[in-house]
Amino acid sequence: MCSQITEIVAIDGPVGAGKSSVGRRVAEILGFAYLDTGAMYRAATWWAIENGADLDAPEALAAITQLMPLHMTDHNGELRVFVGSQDITEAIRTPEITRQIYKLDHVAGVRDHLVTLQRAFGAQQPTVADGRDMGTVVFPKARWKVYLDASLEERARRRAAQLAEKGVHVDLAALRKEIEDRDRKSMTRAVSPLRKAPEARVLDTTRLTFDQAVDAIVGFVREAS
Ligand code: DC
């Protein structure tokens, strides 16, 4: 199956490097679909909690994930995430979900199911997919691979600014520590750790504006097409 998947822009990178916002805009410009795989792990975590699953029981988590009636839509350029008819777009972004996600994201049975859904999505249309294992595991034959990075300081600063826009004021040092901790967990887990695919183009956005980061990826895709 993987060998047929090529029209994919695979974007991986650590927390807060801009994968989702940049990826979404790149998809829009290229006329590709956009797949936020982090939202899928968030939805699986929400669903497991909602169903009272034991978050320390990998088999139960794998089984419950397979029953999740997940679907995602593009609503006026905005991703909406549904489980059945329930819109959980906002519910999956809470600190509680972010904290508990590590109970699921290293479980092979959970990942296998979500990866199957991700590949099916990518097989249907040209896609920009962002996550932690897009170029390494999910779409190893992706035609374009990007590893989006930025300094820890800058990623924390951007996240704090995003939260401030929503009226939430956080301690920058605590936020930096939380981001560092999440990165360490993603990079050191045994299953599908966050790694740069050897052939991925590294884009350090520390000193780039949003538009410059978008242009760099669009340029890369066009030049390598
Ligand atoms: O991109 P995000 O912060 O919304 O992702 C939420 C979590 O899901 C993140 O902490 C790591 C995990 N994740 C993953 O393990 N594999 C992916 N392809 C995407 C996200």
Short mmCIF file of N, CA, C and O in Angstrom, two decimals, residues 141-194:
data_model
loop_
_atom_site.label_atom_id
_atom_site.label_comp_id
_atom_site.label_asym_id
_atom_site.label_seq_id
_atom_site.Cartn_x
_atom_site.Cartn_y
_atom_site.Cartn_z
N LYS A 141 7.19 6.71 1.81
CA LYS A 141 7.45 7.02 0.40
C LYS A 141 6.92 8.40 0.02
O LYS A 141 6.74 8.69 -1.17
N ALA A 142 6.64 9.21 1.00
CA ALA A 142 6.15 10.57 0.69
C ALA A 142 7.11 11.26 -0.26
O ALA A 142 8.33 11.15 -0.11
N ARG A 143 6.54 11.97 -1.19
CA ARG A 143 7.39 12.62 -2.19
C ARG A 143 8.18 13.79 -1.59
O ARG A 143 9.29 14.07 -2.01
N TRP A 144 7.58 14.45 -0.61
CA TRP A 144 8.25 15.58 0.04
C TRP A 144 8.22 15.37 1.55
O TRP A 144 7.15 15.08 2.10
N LYS A 145 9.38 15.52 2.16
CA LYS A 145 9.43 15.38 3.62
C LYS A 145 10.10 16.61 4.22
O LYS A 145 11.16 17.04 3.75
N VAL A 146 9.47 17.13 5.24
CA VAL A 146 9.99 18.34 5.89
C VAL A 146 10.07 18.07 7.39
O VAL A 146 9.16 17.47 7.98
N TYR A 147 11.17 18.49 7.99
CA TYR A 147 11.27 18.46 9.44
C TYR A 147 11.31 19.91 9.91
O TYR A 147 12.26 20.64 9.65
N LEU A 148 10.21 20.30 10.54
CA LEU A 148 10.04 21.70 10.95
C LEU A 148 10.53 21.86 12.38
O LEU A 148 10.07 21.14 13.28
N ASP A 149 11.44 22.78 12.58
CA ASP A 149 12.01 22.94 13.92
C ASP A 149 12.08 24.43 14.27
O ASP A 149 11.89 25.29 13.39
N ALA A 150 12.33 24.71 15.51
CA ALA A 150 12.58 26.08 15.98
C ALA A 150 13.16 25.93 17.37
O ALA A 150 12.98 24.89 18.02
N SER A 151 13.86 26.96 17.83
CA SER A 151 14.47 26.85 19.16
C SER A 151 13.37 26.70 20.22
O SER A 151 12.24 27.15 20.03
N LEU A 152 13.75 26.08 21.31
CA LEU A 152 12.80 25.88 22.41
C LEU A 152 12.26 27.23 22.90
O LEU A 152 11.06 27.39 23.13
N GLU A 153 13.17 28.17 23.02
CA GLU A 153 12.81 29.51 23.47
C GLU A 153 11.71 30.12 22.59
O GLU A 153 10.70 30.65 23.06
N GLU A 154 11.94 30.03 21.29
CA GLU A 154 11.00 30.63 20.33
C GLU A 154 9.66 29.88 20.33
O GLU A 154 8.58 30.49 20.24
N ARG A 155 9.72 28.57 20.44
CA ARG A 155 8.47 27.78 20.44
C ARG A 155 7.64 28.13 21.68
O ARG A 155 6.42 28.25 21.60
N ALA A 156 8.32 28.29 22.81
CA ALA A 156 7.61 28.66 24.04
C ALA A 156 7.02 30.07 23.89
O ALA A 156 5.88 30.32 24.29
N ARG A 157 7.80 30.94 23.30
CA ARG A 157 7.34 32.33 23.13
C ARG A 157 6.08 32.37 22.25
O ARG A 157 5.10 33.03 22.56
N ARG A 158 6.11 31.60 21.15
CA ARG A 158 4.95 31.58 20.24
C ARG A 158 3.72 31.01 20.93
O ARG A 158 2.61 31.52 20.78
N ARG A 159 3.93 29.93 21.66
CA ARG A 159 2.79 29.30 22.34
C ARG A 159 2.19 30.25 23.38
O ARG A 159 0.97 30.38 23.50
N ALA A 160 3.07 30.94 24.10
CA ALA A 160 2.59 31.91 25.11
C ALA A 160 1.80 33.02 24.42
O ALA A 160 0.76 33.46 24.94
N ALA A 161 2.27 33.46 23.26
CA ALA A 161 1.57 34.53 22.54
C ALA A 161 0.20 34.05 22.07
O ALA A 161 -0.80 34.78 22.17
N GLN A 162 0.14 32.80 21.58
CA GLN A 162 -1.15 32.22 21.15
C GLN A 162 -2.13 32.17 22.32
O GLN A 162 -3.30 32.54 22.20
N LEU A 163 -1.63 31.74 23.47
CA LEU A 163 -2.50 31.63 24.65
C LEU A 163 -2.93 33.02 25.12
O LEU A 163 -4.09 33.21 25.51
N ALA A 164 -2.01 33.97 25.06
CA ALA A 164 -2.33 35.33 25.49
C ALA A 164 -3.47 35.91 24.64
O ALA A 164 -4.33 36.62 25.14
N GLU A 165 -3.46 35.55 23.35
CA GLU A 165 -4.53 36.01 22.46
C GLU A 165 -5.89 35.51 22.94
O GLU A 165 -6.92 36.13 22.72
N LYS A 166 -5.87 34.33 23.57
CA LYS A 166 -7.13 33.76 24.10
C LYS A 166 -7.38 34.23 25.52
O LYS A 166 -8.27 33.72 26.21
N GLY A 167 -6.54 35.14 26.00
CA GLY A 167 -6.73 35.67 27.35
C GLY A 167 -6.12 34.80 28.43
O GLY A 167 -6.35 35.01 29.62
N VAL A 168 -5.33 33.78 28.02
CA VAL A 168 -4.70 32.90 29.01
C VAL A 168 -3.24 33.32 29.18
O VAL A 168 -2.48 33.33 28.20
N HIS A 169 -2.87 33.69 30.41
CA HIS A 169 -1.48 34.13 30.63
C HIS A 169 -0.73 33.06 31.41
O HIS A 169 -1.21 32.60 32.44
N VAL A 170 0.40 32.66 30.85
CA VAL A 170 1.14 31.55 31.47
C VAL A 170 2.56 31.99 31.82
O VAL A 170 3.08 32.95 31.27
N ASP A 171 3.16 31.23 32.71
CA ASP A 171 4.53 31.47 33.09
C ASP A 171 5.44 30.87 32.00
O ASP A 171 5.35 29.68 31.69
N LEU A 172 6.28 31.71 31.40
CA LEU A 172 7.08 31.28 30.26
C LEU A 172 8.04 30.13 30.62
O LEU A 172 8.21 29.19 29.85
N ALA A 173 8.62 30.22 31.80
CA ALA A 173 9.57 29.18 32.21
C ALA A 173 8.85 27.84 32.36
O ALA A 173 9.36 26.79 31.94
N ALA A 174 7.65 27.87 32.92
CA ALA A 174 6.88 26.63 33.11
C ALA A 174 6.47 26.06 31.75
O ALA A 174 6.51 24.84 31.52
N LEU A 175 6.10 26.95 30.85
CA LEU A 175 5.69 26.52 29.51
C LEU A 175 6.88 25.88 28.77
O LEU A 175 6.74 24.84 28.13
N ARG A 176 8.03 26.52 28.90
CA ARG A 176 9.25 26.00 28.26
C ARG A 176 9.54 24.58 28.77
O ARG A 176 9.84 23.67 28.03
N LYS A 177 9.38 24.42 30.06
CA LYS A 177 9.65 23.12 30.69
C LYS A 177 8.65 22.07 30.19
O LYS A 177 9.01 20.93 29.89
N GLU A 178 7.38 22.49 30.08
CA GLU A 178 6.34 21.55 29.61
C GLU A 178 6.62 21.11 28.16
O GLU A 178 6.49 19.93 27.82
N ILE A 179 7.02 22.07 27.32
CA ILE A 179 7.31 21.75 25.92
C ILE A 179 8.51 20.80 25.83
O ILE A 179 8.50 19.81 25.10
N GLU A 180 9.51 21.10 26.63
CA GLU A 180 10.73 20.28 26.65
C GLU A 180 10.39 18.85 27.06
O GLU A 180 10.86 17.87 26.47
N ASP A 181 9.51 18.75 28.05
CA ASP A 181 9.10 17.46 28.57
C ASP A 181 8.32 16.67 27.51
O ASP A 181 8.57 15.47 27.29
N ARG A 182 7.41 17.34 26.82
CA ARG A 182 6.63 16.67 25.77
C ARG A 182 7.54 16.20 24.64
O ARG A 182 7.37 15.10 24.12
N ASP A 183 8.49 17.04 24.26
CA ASP A 183 9.43 16.65 23.20
C ASP A 183 10.24 15.43 23.60
O ASP A 183 10.41 14.50 22.81
N ARG A 184 10.73 15.46 24.84
CA ARG A 184 11.55 14.34 25.32
C ARG A 184 10.74 13.04 25.26
O ARG A 184 11.23 12.02 24.79
N LYS A 185 9.49 13.11 25.69
CA LYS A 185 8.65 11.90 25.66
C LYS A 185 8.47 11.41 24.23
O LYS A 185 8.55 10.21 23.95
N SER A 186 8.18 12.33 23.30
CA SER A 186 7.97 11.91 21.90
C SER A 186 9.24 11.34 21.28
O SER A 186 9.19 10.41 20.48
N MET A 187 10.38 11.91 21.67
CA MET A 187 11.64 11.50 21.03
C MET A 187 12.22 10.23 21.60
O MET A 187 13.00 9.55 20.94
N THR A 188 11.84 9.91 22.84
CA THR A 188 12.48 8.76 23.49
C THR A 188 11.56 7.54 23.58
O THR A 188 11.98 6.50 24.06
N ARG A 189 10.32 7.65 23.13
CA ARG A 189 9.44 6.48 23.23
C ARG A 189 9.92 5.40 22.26
O ARG A 189 10.53 5.69 21.22
N ALA A 190 9.60 4.15 22.62
CA ALA A 190 10.10 3.03 21.81
C ALA A 190 9.36 2.93 20.47
O ALA A 190 9.93 2.57 19.45
N VAL A 191 8.06 3.26 20.49
CA VAL A 191 7.24 3.10 19.28
C VAL A 191 7.15 4.44 18.53
O VAL A 191 6.76 5.45 19.09
N SER A 192 7.53 4.42 17.26
CA SER A 192 7.43 5.61 16.41
C SER A 192 7.91 6.90 17.07
O SER A 192 7.16 7.88 17.15
N PRO A 193 9.15 6.92 17.53
CA PRO A 193 9.63 8.17 18.14
C PRO A 193 9.74 9.28 17.10
O PRO A 193 9.85 9.01 15.91
N LEU A 194 9.68 10.50 17.59
CA LEU A 194 9.88 11.64 16.69
C LEU A 194 11.34 11.65 16.24
O LEU A 194 12.25 11.72 17.08
#
